[in-house]
XYZ file of C-alpha atoms in Angstrom:
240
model
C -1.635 -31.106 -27.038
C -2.621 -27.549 -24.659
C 1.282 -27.191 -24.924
C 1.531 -27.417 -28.975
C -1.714 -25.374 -29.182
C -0.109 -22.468 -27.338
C 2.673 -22.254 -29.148
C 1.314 -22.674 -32.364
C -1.457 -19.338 -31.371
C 0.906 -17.222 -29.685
C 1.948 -15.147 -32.356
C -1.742 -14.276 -32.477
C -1.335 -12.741 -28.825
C 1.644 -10.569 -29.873
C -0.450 -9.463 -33.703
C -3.822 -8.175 -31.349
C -1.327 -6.580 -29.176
C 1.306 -4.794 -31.509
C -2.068 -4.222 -33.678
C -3.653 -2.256 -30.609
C -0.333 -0.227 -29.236
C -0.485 2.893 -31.065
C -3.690 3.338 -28.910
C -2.166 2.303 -25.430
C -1.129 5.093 -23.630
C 2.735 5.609 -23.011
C 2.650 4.785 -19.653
C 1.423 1.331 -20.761
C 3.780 -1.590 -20.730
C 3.448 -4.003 -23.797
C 4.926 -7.019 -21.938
C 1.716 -6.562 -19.411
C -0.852 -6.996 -22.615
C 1.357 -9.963 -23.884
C 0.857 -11.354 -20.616
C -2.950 -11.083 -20.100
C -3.005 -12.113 -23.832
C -1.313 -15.266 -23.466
C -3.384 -16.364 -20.626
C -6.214 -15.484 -22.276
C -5.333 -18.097 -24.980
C -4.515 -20.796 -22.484
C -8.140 -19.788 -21.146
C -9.855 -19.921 -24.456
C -7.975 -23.214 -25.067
C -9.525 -24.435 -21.991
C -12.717 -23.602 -22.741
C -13.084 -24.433 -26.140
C -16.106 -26.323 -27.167
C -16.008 -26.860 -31.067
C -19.881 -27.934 -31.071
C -20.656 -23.873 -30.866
C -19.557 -23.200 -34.396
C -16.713 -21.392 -33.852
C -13.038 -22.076 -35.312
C -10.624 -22.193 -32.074
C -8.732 -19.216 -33.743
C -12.063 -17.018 -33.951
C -12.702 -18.201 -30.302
C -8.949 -17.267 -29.029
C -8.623 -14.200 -31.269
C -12.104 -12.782 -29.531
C -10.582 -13.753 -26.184
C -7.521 -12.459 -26.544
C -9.069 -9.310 -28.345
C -11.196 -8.849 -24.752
C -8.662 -9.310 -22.922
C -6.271 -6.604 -23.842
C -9.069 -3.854 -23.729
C -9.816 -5.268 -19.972
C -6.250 -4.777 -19.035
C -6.257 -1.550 -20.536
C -9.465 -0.074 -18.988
C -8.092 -1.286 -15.768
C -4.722 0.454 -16.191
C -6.682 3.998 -16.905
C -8.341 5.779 -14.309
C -9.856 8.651 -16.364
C -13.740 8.029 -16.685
C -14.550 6.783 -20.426
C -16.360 9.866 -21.370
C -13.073 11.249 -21.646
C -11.591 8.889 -23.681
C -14.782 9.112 -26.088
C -13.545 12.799 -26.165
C -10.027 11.658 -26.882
C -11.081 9.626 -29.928
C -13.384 12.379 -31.130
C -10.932 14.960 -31.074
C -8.053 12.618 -32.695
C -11.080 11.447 -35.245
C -12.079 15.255 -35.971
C -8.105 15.992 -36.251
C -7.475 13.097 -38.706
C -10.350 14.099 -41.071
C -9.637 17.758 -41.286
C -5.828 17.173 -42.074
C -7.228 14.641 -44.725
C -9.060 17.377 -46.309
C -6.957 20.415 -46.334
C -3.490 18.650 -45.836
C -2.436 20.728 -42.626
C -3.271 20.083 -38.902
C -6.019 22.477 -37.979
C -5.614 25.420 -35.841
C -7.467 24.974 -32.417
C -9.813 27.650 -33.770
C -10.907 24.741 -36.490
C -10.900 22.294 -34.470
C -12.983 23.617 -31.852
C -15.469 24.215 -34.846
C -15.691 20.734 -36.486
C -16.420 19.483 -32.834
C -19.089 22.016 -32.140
C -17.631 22.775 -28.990
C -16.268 26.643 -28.204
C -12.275 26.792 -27.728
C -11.960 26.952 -23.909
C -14.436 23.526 -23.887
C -11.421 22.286 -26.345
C -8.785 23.397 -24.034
C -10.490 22.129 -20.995
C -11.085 18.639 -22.588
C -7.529 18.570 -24.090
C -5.849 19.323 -20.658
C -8.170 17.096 -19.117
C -6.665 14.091 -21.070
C -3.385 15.173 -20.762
C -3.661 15.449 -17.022
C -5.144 11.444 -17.335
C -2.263 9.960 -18.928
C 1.410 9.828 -16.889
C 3.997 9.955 -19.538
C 7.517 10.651 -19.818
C 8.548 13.851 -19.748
C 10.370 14.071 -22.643
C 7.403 12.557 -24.670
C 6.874 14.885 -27.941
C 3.546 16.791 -27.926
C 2.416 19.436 -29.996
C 2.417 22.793 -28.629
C -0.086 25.726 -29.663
C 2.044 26.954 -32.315
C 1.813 23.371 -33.762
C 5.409 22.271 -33.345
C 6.481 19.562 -31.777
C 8.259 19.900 -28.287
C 9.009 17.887 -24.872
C 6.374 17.588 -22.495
C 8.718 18.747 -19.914
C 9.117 22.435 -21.863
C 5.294 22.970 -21.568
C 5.390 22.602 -17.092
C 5.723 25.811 -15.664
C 8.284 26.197 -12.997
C 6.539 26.248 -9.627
C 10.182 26.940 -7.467
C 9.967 30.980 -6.711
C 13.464 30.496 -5.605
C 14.801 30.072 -9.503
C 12.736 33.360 -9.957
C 14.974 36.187 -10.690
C 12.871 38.787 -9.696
C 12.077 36.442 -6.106
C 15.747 36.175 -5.414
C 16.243 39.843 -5.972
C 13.323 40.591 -3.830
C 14.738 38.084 -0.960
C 17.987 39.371 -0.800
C 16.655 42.738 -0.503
C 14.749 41.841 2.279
C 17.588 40.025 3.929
C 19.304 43.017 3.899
C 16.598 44.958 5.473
C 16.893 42.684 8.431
C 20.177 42.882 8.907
C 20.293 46.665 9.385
C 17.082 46.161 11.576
C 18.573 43.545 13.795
C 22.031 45.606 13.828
C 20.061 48.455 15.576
C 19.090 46.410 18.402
C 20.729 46.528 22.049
C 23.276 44.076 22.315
C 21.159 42.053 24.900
C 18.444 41.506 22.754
C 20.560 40.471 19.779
C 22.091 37.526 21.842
C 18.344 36.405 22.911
C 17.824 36.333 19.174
C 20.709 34.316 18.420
C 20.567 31.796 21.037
C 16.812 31.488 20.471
C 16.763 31.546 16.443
C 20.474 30.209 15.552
C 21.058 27.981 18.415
C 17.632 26.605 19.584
C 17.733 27.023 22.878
C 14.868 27.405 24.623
C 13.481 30.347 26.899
C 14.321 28.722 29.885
C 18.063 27.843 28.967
C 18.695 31.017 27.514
C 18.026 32.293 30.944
C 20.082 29.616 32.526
C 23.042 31.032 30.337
C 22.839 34.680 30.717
C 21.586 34.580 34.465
C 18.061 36.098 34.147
C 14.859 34.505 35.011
C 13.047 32.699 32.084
C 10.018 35.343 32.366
C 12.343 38.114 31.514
C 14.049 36.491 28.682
C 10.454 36.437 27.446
C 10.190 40.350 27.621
C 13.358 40.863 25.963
C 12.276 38.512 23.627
C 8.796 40.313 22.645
C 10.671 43.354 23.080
C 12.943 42.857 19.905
C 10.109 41.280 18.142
C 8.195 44.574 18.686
C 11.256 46.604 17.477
C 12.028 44.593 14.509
C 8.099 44.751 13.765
C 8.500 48.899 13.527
C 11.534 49.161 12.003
C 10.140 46.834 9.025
C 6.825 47.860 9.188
C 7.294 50.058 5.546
C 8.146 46.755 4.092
C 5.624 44.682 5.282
C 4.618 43.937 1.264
C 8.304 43.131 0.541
C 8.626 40.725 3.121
C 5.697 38.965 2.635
C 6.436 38.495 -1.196
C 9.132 36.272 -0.082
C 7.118 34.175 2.710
């Protein structure tokens, strides 16, 4: 009889869910509410006592109804003061378009919340920054048209900087001539040090010195290459 019952209120599980899913987040997975919701119903089944007054579908439905918003408060880590803000500025959004037939400007917005435009902006990238979504999820930009999420991310890499990688290979050619000018002993230090990885004491195994005086050659060219670039010293340390 538990068996027939299920089957016969399981639609009811998917109507509460598909009924709630334009407000789940899109990082939410609808399977996972189904899920909760059907044992919710097996629950409610369980525990039904028809002496309280209540149909078994009003019982289930208010289960099943409690259930989802569980799951869903335990999916989202952003407090719920922020999701009161996320209704209110959806709610405040909704009614102005209503009224004047256009999306307001952030301007109006800002108004019919009572709140000044930063506070709007603050709130707005708060609740972005709460929900992981794909990044090719449509949002709408300041301009008010519609565009990837991904287009809105600035580019952190320097590297894909043009005016970085002009920069660097400036600078790389300022060491070059630099390191040209050493004496030919100190270049090979450099290079068995910094391309090879040797250490001190094997670079003085290989060019018969002591490892004491590989370290003065060494903090001799660093010295040297310190002067030479020492007009640059901004340059260089625009590109790390």
């Amino acid at each position: 009889m538990r068996n027939r019952l299920v089957m016969t209120y399981a639609p009811l599980v998917k109507y509460i869910v598909f009924k709630k899913v334009r407000e789940l987040p899109a990082r939410c997975e609808v399977e996972d509410f189904i899920s909760c919701g059907l044992e919710a119903l097996i629950a409610s089944i369980d525990r039904y006592d028809p002496e309280k007054g209540a149909t078994l579908e009003q019982f289930a439905w208010t289960r099943i109804h409690g259930a989802v918003l569980d799951e869903l408060r335990r999916q989202d880590w952003a407090p719920r003061s922020l999701r009161r803000w996320e209704r209110d500025i959806a709610k405040a959004r909704d009614q102005f378009t209503t009224i004047h037939g256009r999306r307001p400007a952030r301007e109006e917005l800002a108004a019919a919340l009572s709140i000044s435009v930063d506070d709007l902006r603050r709130r707005e990238d708060d609740i972005a920054v709460s929900d992981v979504t794909s990044l090719n999820t449509l949002v709408i930009s300041d301009d008010e048209t519609t565009v990837e999420r991904i287009d809105t991310l600035a580019d952190g890499d320097s590297r894909l900087d043009p005016e970085h990688q002009a920069a660097n290979t400036e600078a790389k050619e300022k060491f070059r001539r630099a390191f040209d000018t050493l004496p030919q002993r100190e270049r090979e230090v450099a290079v068995l040090l910094y391309v090879k990885n040797l250490t001190l004491r094997e670079i003085g195994e290989v060019m018969g010195v002591s490892e004491s005086r590989i370290c003065q050659i060494h903090s001799q060219l660093k010295r040297t290459l310190k002067q030479q670039l020492s007009d640059d010293a901004v340059l260089f340390s625009a590109v790390g």
